[in-house]
Short mmCIF file of C-alpha atoms in Angstrom, two decimals:
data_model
loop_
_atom_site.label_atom_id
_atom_site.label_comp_id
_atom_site.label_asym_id
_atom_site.label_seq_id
_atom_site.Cartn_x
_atom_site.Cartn_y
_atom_site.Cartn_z
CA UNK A 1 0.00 0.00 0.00
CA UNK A 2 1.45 3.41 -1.21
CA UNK A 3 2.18 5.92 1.87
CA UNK A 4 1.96 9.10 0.15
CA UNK A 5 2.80 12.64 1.85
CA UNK A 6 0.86 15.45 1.02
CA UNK A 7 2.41 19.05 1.37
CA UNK A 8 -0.16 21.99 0.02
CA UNK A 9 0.20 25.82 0.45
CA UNK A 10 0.45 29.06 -1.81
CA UNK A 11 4.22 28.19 -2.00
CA UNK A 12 5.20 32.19 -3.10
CA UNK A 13 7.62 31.18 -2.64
CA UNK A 14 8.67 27.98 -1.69
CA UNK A 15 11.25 28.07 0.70
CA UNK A 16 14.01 25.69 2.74
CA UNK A 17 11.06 25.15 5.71
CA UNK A 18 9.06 23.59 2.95
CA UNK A 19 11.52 21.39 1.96
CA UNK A 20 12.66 20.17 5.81
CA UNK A 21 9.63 19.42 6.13
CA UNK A 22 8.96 17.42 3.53
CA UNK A 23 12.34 15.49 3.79
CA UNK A 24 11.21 14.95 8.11
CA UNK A 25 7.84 13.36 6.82
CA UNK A 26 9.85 11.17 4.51
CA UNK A 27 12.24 9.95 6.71
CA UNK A 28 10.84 9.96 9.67
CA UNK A 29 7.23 8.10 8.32
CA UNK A 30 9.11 6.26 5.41
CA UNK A 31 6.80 7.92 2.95
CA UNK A 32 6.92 6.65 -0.38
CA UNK A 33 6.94 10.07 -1.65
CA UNK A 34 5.64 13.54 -1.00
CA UNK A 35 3.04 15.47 -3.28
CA UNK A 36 3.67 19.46 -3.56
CA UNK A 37 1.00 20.73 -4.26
CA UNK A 38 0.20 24.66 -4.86
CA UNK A 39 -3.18 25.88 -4.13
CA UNK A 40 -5.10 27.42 -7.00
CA UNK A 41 -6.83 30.31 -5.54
CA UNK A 42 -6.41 30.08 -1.41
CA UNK A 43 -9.82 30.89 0.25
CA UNK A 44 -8.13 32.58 2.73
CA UNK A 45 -6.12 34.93 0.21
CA UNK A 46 -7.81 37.67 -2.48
CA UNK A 47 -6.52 36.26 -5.84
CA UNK A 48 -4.49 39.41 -6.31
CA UNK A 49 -2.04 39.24 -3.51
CA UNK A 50 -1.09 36.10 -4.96
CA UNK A 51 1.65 35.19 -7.55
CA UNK A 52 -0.13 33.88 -10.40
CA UNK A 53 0.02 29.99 -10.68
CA UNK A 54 2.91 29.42 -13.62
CA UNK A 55 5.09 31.13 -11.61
CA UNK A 56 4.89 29.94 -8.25
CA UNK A 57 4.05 26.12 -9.97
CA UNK A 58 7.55 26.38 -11.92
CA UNK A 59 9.20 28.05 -8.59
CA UNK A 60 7.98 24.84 -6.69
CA UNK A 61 9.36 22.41 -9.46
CA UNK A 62 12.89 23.68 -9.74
CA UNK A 63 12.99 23.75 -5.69
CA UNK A 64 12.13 20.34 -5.25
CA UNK A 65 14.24 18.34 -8.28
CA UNK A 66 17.43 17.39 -6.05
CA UNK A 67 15.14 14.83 -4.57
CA UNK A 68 13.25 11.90 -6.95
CA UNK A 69 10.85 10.83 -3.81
CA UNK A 70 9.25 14.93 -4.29
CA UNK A 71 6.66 15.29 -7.16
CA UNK A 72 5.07 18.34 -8.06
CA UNK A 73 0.99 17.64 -8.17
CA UNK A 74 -1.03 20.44 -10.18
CA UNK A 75 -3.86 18.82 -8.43
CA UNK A 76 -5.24 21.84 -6.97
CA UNK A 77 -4.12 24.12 -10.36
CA UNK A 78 -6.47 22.13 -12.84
CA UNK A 79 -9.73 23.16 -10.51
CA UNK A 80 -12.12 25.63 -11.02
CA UNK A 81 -12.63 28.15 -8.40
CA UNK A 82 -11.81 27.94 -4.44
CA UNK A 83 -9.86 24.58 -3.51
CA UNK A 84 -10.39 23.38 0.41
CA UNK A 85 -8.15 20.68 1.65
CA UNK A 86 -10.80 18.81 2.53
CA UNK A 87 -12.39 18.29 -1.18
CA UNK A 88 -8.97 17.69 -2.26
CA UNK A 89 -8.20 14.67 0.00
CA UNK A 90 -12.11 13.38 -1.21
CA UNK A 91 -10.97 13.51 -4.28
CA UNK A 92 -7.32 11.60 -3.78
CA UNK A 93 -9.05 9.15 -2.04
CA UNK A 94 -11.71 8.53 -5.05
CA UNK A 95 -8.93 8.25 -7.35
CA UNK A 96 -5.96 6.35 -5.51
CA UNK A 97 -8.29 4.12 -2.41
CA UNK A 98 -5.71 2.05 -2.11
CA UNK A 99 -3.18 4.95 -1.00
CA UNK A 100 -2.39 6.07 2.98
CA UNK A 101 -2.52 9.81 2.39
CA UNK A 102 -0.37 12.31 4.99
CA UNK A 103 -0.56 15.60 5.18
CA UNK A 104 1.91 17.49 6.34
CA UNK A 105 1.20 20.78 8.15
CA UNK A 106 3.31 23.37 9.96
CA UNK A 107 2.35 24.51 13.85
CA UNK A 108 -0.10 27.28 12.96
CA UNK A 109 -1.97 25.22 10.19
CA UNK A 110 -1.85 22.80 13.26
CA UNK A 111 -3.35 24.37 16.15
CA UNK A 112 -5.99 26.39 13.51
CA UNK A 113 -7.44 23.60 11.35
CA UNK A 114 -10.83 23.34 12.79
CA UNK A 115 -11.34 26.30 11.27
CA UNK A 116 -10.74 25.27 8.38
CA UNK A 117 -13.27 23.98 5.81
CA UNK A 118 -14.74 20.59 6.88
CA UNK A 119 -11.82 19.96 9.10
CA UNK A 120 -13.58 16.69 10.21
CA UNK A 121 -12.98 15.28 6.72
CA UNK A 122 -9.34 16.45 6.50
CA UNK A 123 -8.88 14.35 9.49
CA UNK A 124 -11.18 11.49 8.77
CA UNK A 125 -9.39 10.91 5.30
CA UNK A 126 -5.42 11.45 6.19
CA UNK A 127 -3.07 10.90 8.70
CA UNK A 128 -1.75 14.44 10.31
CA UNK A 129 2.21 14.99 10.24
CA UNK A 130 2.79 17.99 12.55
CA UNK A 131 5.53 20.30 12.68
CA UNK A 132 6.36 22.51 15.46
CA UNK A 133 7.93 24.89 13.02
CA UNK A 134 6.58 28.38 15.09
CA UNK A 135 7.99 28.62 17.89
CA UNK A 136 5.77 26.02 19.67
CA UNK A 137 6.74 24.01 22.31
CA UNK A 138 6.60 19.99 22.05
CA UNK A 139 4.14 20.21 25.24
CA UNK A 140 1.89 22.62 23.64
CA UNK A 141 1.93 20.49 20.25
CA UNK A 142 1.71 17.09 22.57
CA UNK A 143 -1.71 18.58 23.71
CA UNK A 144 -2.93 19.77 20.74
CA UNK A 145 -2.54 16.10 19.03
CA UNK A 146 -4.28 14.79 22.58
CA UNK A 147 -7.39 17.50 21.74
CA UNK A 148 -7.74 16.68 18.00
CA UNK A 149 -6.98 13.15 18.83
CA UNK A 150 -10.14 12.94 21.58
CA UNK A 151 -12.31 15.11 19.18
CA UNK A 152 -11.99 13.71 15.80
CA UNK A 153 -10.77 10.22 16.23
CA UNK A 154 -7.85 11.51 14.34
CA UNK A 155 -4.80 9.59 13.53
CA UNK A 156 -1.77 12.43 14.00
CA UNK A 157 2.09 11.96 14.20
CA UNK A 158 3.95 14.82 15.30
CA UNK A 159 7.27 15.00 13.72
CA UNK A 160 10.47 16.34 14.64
CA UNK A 161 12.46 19.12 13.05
CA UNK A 162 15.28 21.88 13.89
CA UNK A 163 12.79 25.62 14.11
CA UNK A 164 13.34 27.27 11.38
CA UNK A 165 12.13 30.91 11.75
CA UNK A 166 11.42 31.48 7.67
CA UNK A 167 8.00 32.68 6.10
CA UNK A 168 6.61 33.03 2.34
CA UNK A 169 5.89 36.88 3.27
CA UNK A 170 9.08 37.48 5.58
CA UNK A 171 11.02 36.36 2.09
CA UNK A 172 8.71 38.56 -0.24
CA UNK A 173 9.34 41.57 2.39
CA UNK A 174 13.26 41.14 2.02
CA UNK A 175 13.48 40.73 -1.40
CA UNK A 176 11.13 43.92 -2.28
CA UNK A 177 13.72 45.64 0.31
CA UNK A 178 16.96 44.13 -1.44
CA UNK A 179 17.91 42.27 1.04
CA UNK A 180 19.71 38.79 0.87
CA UNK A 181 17.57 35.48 1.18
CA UNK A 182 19.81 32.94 -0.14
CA UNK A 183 19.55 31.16 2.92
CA UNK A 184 15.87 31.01 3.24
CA UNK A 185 15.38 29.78 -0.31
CA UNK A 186 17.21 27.33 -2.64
CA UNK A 187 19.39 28.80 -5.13
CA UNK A 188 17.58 27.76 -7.88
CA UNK A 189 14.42 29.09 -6.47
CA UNK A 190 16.50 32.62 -6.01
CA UNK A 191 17.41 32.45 -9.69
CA UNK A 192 14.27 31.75 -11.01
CA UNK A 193 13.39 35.01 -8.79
CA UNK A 194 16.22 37.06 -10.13
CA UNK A 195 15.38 35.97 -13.63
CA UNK A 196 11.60 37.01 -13.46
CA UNK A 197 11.92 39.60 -11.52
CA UNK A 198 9.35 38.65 -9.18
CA UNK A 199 8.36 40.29 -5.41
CA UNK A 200 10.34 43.71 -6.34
#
């Protein structure tokens, strides 16, 4: 039975947190592989602050080709109009039911996603992996997992992971300033910045 990891998000841009946590999920679940997978149009975002979707799509597959286990899903791209998680992971499930689906989520996707849409679904139809990648404690993410756990009957594996203190909009903010992120993003990701011209 395929074990497959699902990391989702805007990704503008995709950064080295991404990645780290992708490559914990793998190796610490033994994931056959992980799914990136940019959101179309985020419900929680007006269209217009967002990069549009060739960009941050072709940003995502030139940050993740070091590694033949990450695959770059368009999933969420080839939808019409909002795309909620939950829907999504109906719609894996339809298609592949023979699949374990993960999905992997930071510490504030984590300790926010019943307000998500349907969050009862997301964690009927995958298994959590949780990353305590803002600041969090590992008590405050233990209880969290208890809560959810008791609540939803959810299956959730909290996974370990230096902190990394790097954000999408921290990166957007630097680079509109002219400051240096070459350590927050891969270097091909920066190029593909430099060479579009993007976020200045």
């Amino acid at each position: 039975m395929e074990r497959i990891g699902i990391m989702g998000g805007t990704f503008d841009p995709i950064h080295s947190g991404h990645l780290a946590m992708a490559e914990a999920a793998l190796e610490q679940v033994e994931l056959d592989k992980v799914l990136f997978m940019p959101s179309k149009t985020p419900p929680h975002k007006r269209h217009s602050d967002v990069t549009g979707e060739r960009e941050r799509a072709e940003m995502v597959q030139c940050a993740i080709s070091y590694n033949p286990r990450f695959e770059f899903s368009d999933f969420e791209l080839k939808r019409y109009g909002l795309t909620y998680t939950a829907d999504t992971l109906a719609l894996l499930q339809q298609q592949k039911p023979d699949c374990v689906w993960y999905f992997i989520m930071g510490g504030d996707s984590f300790f926010h996603v019943e307000k998500w849409y349907h969050p009862e679904e997301i964690l009927r139809l995958s298994t959590i992996l949780a990353v305590s990648r803002d600041g969090l404690s590992q008590e405050e993410m233990e209880r969290q997992k208890a809560f959810l756990e008791e609540k939803y009957q959810a299956k959730i594996q909290l996974l370990s992971m230096p902190q990394m203190d790097i954000s999408s909009t921290e990166i957007r903010s630097k680079i509109a300033l002219g400051d240096e992120v070459c350590d927050m993003v891969p270097e091909s990701v920066m190029t593909y910045i430099d060479e579009h011209g993007l976020y200045r």
